[in-house]
Amino acid sequence: MRRVFISGDMASVALGADEVADAFLRAGCEVIRTGSRGLFRIEPLVEVETPDGRVGFGPVGPENVAAVLDGTHPTKLGDVGALPFFASQQRFTFARCGVIDPLSLFNYEAQGGWRGLAAARALAPSEVVRQVKESGLRGRGGAGFPTGIKWQTVLDAAGPEKFIVCNADEGDSGTFADRMLMEGDPFCLIEGMAIAGYAVGAGHGYVYIRSEYPFAVRVMREAIERSAEIVAPFTLEVRVGAGVYVCGEETALLDSIEGKRGQVRAKPPLPAHVGLFGKPTVINNVLSLAAVPFILAEGAEAYAAQGFGRSRGTMPVQLAGNILNGGLYEIGFGVTLGELVNDIGGGTESGRSVRAVQVGGPLGAYFPPSMFHLPFDYEAFAAAGGLIGHAGVTVFDDTVDMARMARFAIEFCAVESCGKCTPCRIGSTRGVELVDRIITARDSPAVARTATIARETTILRDLCDTMKYGSLCALGGFTPYPVLSALDYFPEDFGNLAEPLAQAAE
Amino acid sequence: MGQTRSDGQVTLEAVYCLGLCAIGPSALVDGVPMARLDLAKLDHIVERIAA
């Protein structure tokens, strides 16, 4: 019997992987469903087991079974791991994703799984925390706060009951690394949470997954059940969100788990002191926790050896939007934005020139190609008026209207605001109105439009300042990033340059 | 958006992100993800719902 590997990842299924898998089953093959390798241009991807290793074909349709099995199908890729897109990566966190059966404990252990947990249990809890500190790991959800210091705070907090909470409410548009990891290597996240529990003295953990990720919910629940004996006495459960972006904010997420409406809490107190149900709580992103098994198994130095400046280790970058090689690319910090978009990403899928790149989800800044020298690094992006966030990189070609993108950013804030603080609740709605007036004036032939645009733009900038410094959390606080960067880098789209508009009118 | 067809068979809901952003536009139809949507694929979905 021939054995083939086909991804069961939600993205692969959305591209037809289930139909392909059914066709191979009907042809008498043994089909192993894996996670996704992470390059969607070659999905649905089929890898056929041979004496010389796996041979990949992609994209493949259900009608291609015979040609794939006799090796003649024209989309033959050979060894998928040797393709430049994969060979140039540094897969610390995603080493197994796309390769193994995600729910096979045998596969996980055979590929180095549980070594980090075993190493942690051989150390004192404070020593585990020290390892995480020395790795330089910072919060991969976007804030970039040192994970080890967060853990130390919870370890030092008094109390018989503490919690580990995994933030898997990956709401940022343009990101999908959390989803891919949970679907493709769930035991890696479980191992990271068990290590966190051991390190800080927490007995129970929650994985808070957004409702838009039904595949991840299913895989995580099954993986938790299968690995219960291994991580015991630590226990875990999945909680499913209800479609609210702000519940990705850590304190709103805690309220949601507690059964309340997801609203942001004022800080202090920090969740590390007064967290879930008022107990000391570690709350980390999926990618932060999933990086921990590597750090414990291979050593903090091995992780910290990669990176740039104060950004140590690797980042699973997500290439999305109008880009040829859309997918997941894990690499050490320091790679430039231009390398990611042009060299690795292959430029736009439409074949037109790149005009703007939004980094860090709906709250990230829009950068033009003149900023492509920026190294992927928390500090470098902050200094340039942006953020790397959850490392989603969304590409737009030269047909994009940046005033419309600014409107989308602030409208998103208006829709998703939890309503607790005024700058975000009211400011976002006033901001939509301002951008609308600017766009109306821009598209109008009236002579007075320049004065209108100048006036409304001044008010919009002032409003952004209020939102940035007056909002309770990053939703209202970071919405100014896409708005201001669009204004700063693409003023012509806001009617601030008379000449290009006059030309456009001719 | 946000409305139901008069026969009650189809409701359209907006969702900001399905985590399929590299292969958009995408949709979730009765729990089944679908990517790279175009008019032909949408017609196919409507046919499946009718059947």
Tab-separated table of C-alpha atoms in Angstrom, chain A residues 178-346:
chain	number	residue	atom	x	y	z
A	178	ASP	CA	-1.255	30.345	16.136
A	179	ARG	CA	-3.876	28.491	14.143
A	180	MET	CA	-1.296	26.549	12.121
A	181	LEU	CA	0.638	25.567	15.235
A	182	MET	CA	-2.454	24.387	17.102
A	183	GLU	CA	-3.667	22.399	14.097
A	184	GLY	CA	-0.250	21.115	13.042
A	185	ASP	CA	1.623	20.491	16.310
A	186	PRO	CA	-0.740	20.838	19.288
A	187	PHE	CA	1.441	18.828	21.667
A	188	CYS	CA	4.146	21.499	21.281
A	189	LEU	CA	1.802	24.111	22.792
A	190	ILE	CA	0.680	21.671	25.493
A	191	GLU	CA	4.312	20.956	26.365
A	192	GLY	CA	5.055	24.681	26.596
A	193	MET	CA	2.086	25.226	28.909
A	194	ALA	CA	3.069	22.272	31.092
A	195	ILE	CA	6.583	23.718	31.415
A	196	ALA	CA	5.079	27.107	32.338
A	197	GLY	CA	2.876	25.420	34.940
A	198	TYR	CA	5.841	23.629	36.476
A	199	ALA	CA	7.979	26.797	36.448
A	200	VAL	CA	5.526	29.090	38.251
A	201	GLY	CA	3.605	26.557	40.346
A	202	ALA	CA	0.320	26.581	38.413
A	203	GLY	CA	-1.813	23.449	38.325
A	204	HIS	CA	-4.310	24.301	35.623
A	205	GLY	CA	-4.238	25.943	32.236
A	206	TYR	CA	-6.733	27.376	29.750
A	207	VAL	CA	-6.355	27.635	25.994
A	208	TYR	CA	-8.639	30.454	24.844
A	209	ILE	CA	-9.346	29.896	21.136
A	210	ARG	CA	-11.425	32.131	18.896
A	211	SER	CA	-14.640	30.665	17.542
A	212	GLU	CA	-13.505	31.286	13.953
A	213	TYR	CA	-10.987	28.436	14.394
A	214	PRO	CA	-13.177	25.308	14.606
A	215	PHE	CA	-10.361	23.035	13.389
A	216	ALA	CA	-7.944	24.277	16.058
A	217	VAL	CA	-10.588	23.828	18.769
A	218	ARG	CA	-11.155	20.217	17.698
A	219	VAL	CA	-7.452	19.332	17.439
A	220	MET	CA	-6.503	20.982	20.732
A	221	ARG	CA	-9.309	19.258	22.646
A	222	GLU	CA	-8.281	15.871	21.281
A	223	ALA	CA	-4.579	16.536	21.930
A	224	ILE	CA	-5.276	17.592	25.524
A	225	GLU	CA	-7.139	14.346	26.136
A	226	ARG	CA	-4.411	12.191	24.593
A	227	SER	CA	-1.553	13.835	26.486
A	228	ALA	CA	-3.290	14.162	29.877
A	229	GLU	CA	-1.182	11.463	31.548
A	230	ILE	CA	2.075	12.928	30.258
A	231	VAL	CA	1.513	16.448	31.581
A	232	ALA	CA	-0.170	15.346	34.836
A	233	PRO	CA	-0.618	16.634	37.491
A	234	PHE	CA	-0.969	19.725	35.250
A	235	THR	CA	-4.417	19.876	33.645
A	236	LEU	CA	-5.726	21.812	30.666
A	237	GLU	CA	-8.957	22.834	29.027
A	238	VAL	CA	-10.079	24.742	25.935
A	239	ARG	CA	-12.365	27.767	26.118
A	240	VAL	CA	-13.913	29.101	22.920
A	241	GLY	CA	-14.356	32.820	22.278
A	242	ALA	CA	-17.439	34.414	20.807
A	243	GLY	CA	-16.110	36.400	17.877
A	244	VAL	CA	-14.891	39.485	19.684
A	245	TYR	CA	-11.565	41.022	18.674
A	246	VAL	CA	-10.933	42.783	21.972
A	247	CYS	CA	-10.954	39.444	23.816
A	248	GLY	CA	-7.443	39.017	22.411
A	249	GLU	CA	-6.471	41.747	24.861
A	250	GLU	CA	-5.269	39.824	27.873
A	251	THR	CA	-7.481	41.282	30.573
A	252	ALA	CA	-10.638	41.177	28.413
A	253	LEU	CA	-9.738	37.559	27.687
A	254	LEU	CA	-9.579	36.804	31.418
A	255	ASP	CA	-13.006	38.384	31.924
A	256	SER	CA	-14.346	36.276	29.063
A	257	ILE	CA	-13.041	33.038	30.621
A	258	GLU	CA	-14.648	34.110	33.887
A	259	GLY	CA	-17.967	34.182	32.059
A	260	LYS	CA	-18.270	37.938	31.908
A	261	ARG	CA	-18.611	40.224	28.962
A	262	GLY	CA	-15.129	40.706	27.472
A	263	GLN	CA	-14.092	44.151	28.623
A	264	VAL	CA	-10.616	45.497	29.226
A	265	ARG	CA	-9.521	45.842	32.849
A	266	ALA	CA	-7.532	48.809	34.066
A	267	LYS	CA	-3.925	47.951	34.926
A	268	PRO	CA	-2.490	47.749	37.554
A	269	PRO	CA	-3.004	45.268	39.056
A	270	LEU	CA	-1.153	43.114	36.556
A	271	PRO	CA	-2.610	39.685	35.693
A	272	ALA	CA	0.630	38.230	37.086
A	273	HIS	CA	-0.563	39.399	40.521
A	274	VAL	CA	-4.349	39.503	40.173
A	275	GLY	CA	-5.310	37.529	37.094
A	276	LEU	CA	-7.871	34.860	36.311
A	277	PHE	CA	-10.435	34.585	39.133
A	278	GLY	CA	-8.191	37.026	41.013
A	279	LYS	CA	-5.276	34.556	41.130
A	280	PRO	CA	-1.698	35.043	39.892
A	281	THR	CA	-1.772	34.188	36.194
A	282	VAL	CA	0.706	33.720	33.376
A	283	ILE	CA	-0.979	34.809	30.169
A	284	ASN	CA	1.081	34.224	27.044
A	285	ASN	CA	0.495	33.993	23.330
A	286	VAL	CA	0.527	30.595	21.561
A	287	LEU	CA	3.866	31.327	19.892
A	288	SER	CA	5.540	32.378	23.156
A	289	LEU	CA	4.500	29.168	24.904
A	290	ALA	CA	5.308	27.008	21.873
A	291	ALA	CA	8.849	28.436	21.751
A	292	VAL	CA	9.542	27.203	25.284
A	293	PRO	CA	10.008	23.442	24.601
A	294	PHE	CA	12.866	24.254	22.185
A	295	ILE	CA	14.471	26.575	24.741
A	296	LEU	CA	14.419	23.935	27.475
A	297	ALA	CA	15.422	21.069	25.184
A	298	GLU	CA	18.191	22.816	23.253
A	299	GLY	CA	19.245	25.402	25.812
A	300	ALA	CA	18.639	29.138	26.173
A	301	GLU	CA	21.882	29.906	24.312
A	302	ALA	CA	20.772	28.032	21.209
A	303	TYR	CA	17.629	30.140	21.039
A	304	ALA	CA	19.301	33.433	21.903
A	305	ALA	CA	22.029	32.800	19.309
A	306	GLN	CA	19.537	33.810	16.618
A	307	GLY	CA	18.109	37.284	16.357
A	308	PHE	CA	18.886	40.968	16.184
A	309	GLY	CA	19.518	43.514	18.933
A	310	ARG	CA	17.139	42.899	21.822
A	311	SER	CA	14.886	40.706	19.661
A	312	ARG	CA	16.263	37.222	20.241
A	313	GLY	CA	15.351	33.923	18.663
A	314	THR	CA	13.033	33.354	15.748
A	315	MET	CA	9.724	34.803	14.627
A	316	PRO	CA	7.149	32.865	12.628
A	317	VAL	CA	6.347	35.554	10.059
A	318	GLN	CA	3.051	35.317	8.224
A	319	LEU	CA	3.069	36.540	4.629
A	320	ALA	CA	-0.441	37.476	3.537
A	321	GLY	CA	-2.541	39.627	1.290
A	322	ASN	CA	-1.470	40.254	-2.288
A	323	ILE	CA	1.738	38.203	-2.209
A	324	LEU	CA	2.962	35.390	-4.456
A	325	ASN	CA	4.417	33.095	-1.772
A	326	GLY	CA	1.805	33.587	0.934
A	327	GLY	CA	2.384	31.469	4.009
A	328	LEU	CA	4.376	30.933	7.160
A	329	TYR	CA	8.100	31.716	7.241
A	330	GLU	CA	9.995	31.239	10.519
A	331	ILE	CA	13.294	33.099	10.629
A	332	GLY	CA	15.610	34.801	13.134
A	333	PHE	CA	14.878	38.475	13.828
A	334	GLY	CA	16.843	40.908	11.687
A	335	VAL	CA	15.593	39.855	8.252
A	336	THR	CA	14.556	43.036	6.452
A	337	LEU	CA	11.016	43.882	5.426
A	338	GLY	CA	12.147	44.030	1.800
A	339	GLU	CA	13.664	40.538	1.952
A	340	LEU	CA	10.420	39.205	3.387
A	341	VAL	CA	8.190	40.848	0.788
A	342	ASN	CA	10.296	40.649	-2.370
A	343	ASP	CA	12.842	37.842	-2.011
A	344	ILE	CA	10.926	35.367	0.131
A	345	GLY	CA	7.421	36.495	-0.682
A	346	GLY	CA	8.137	36.895	-4.386
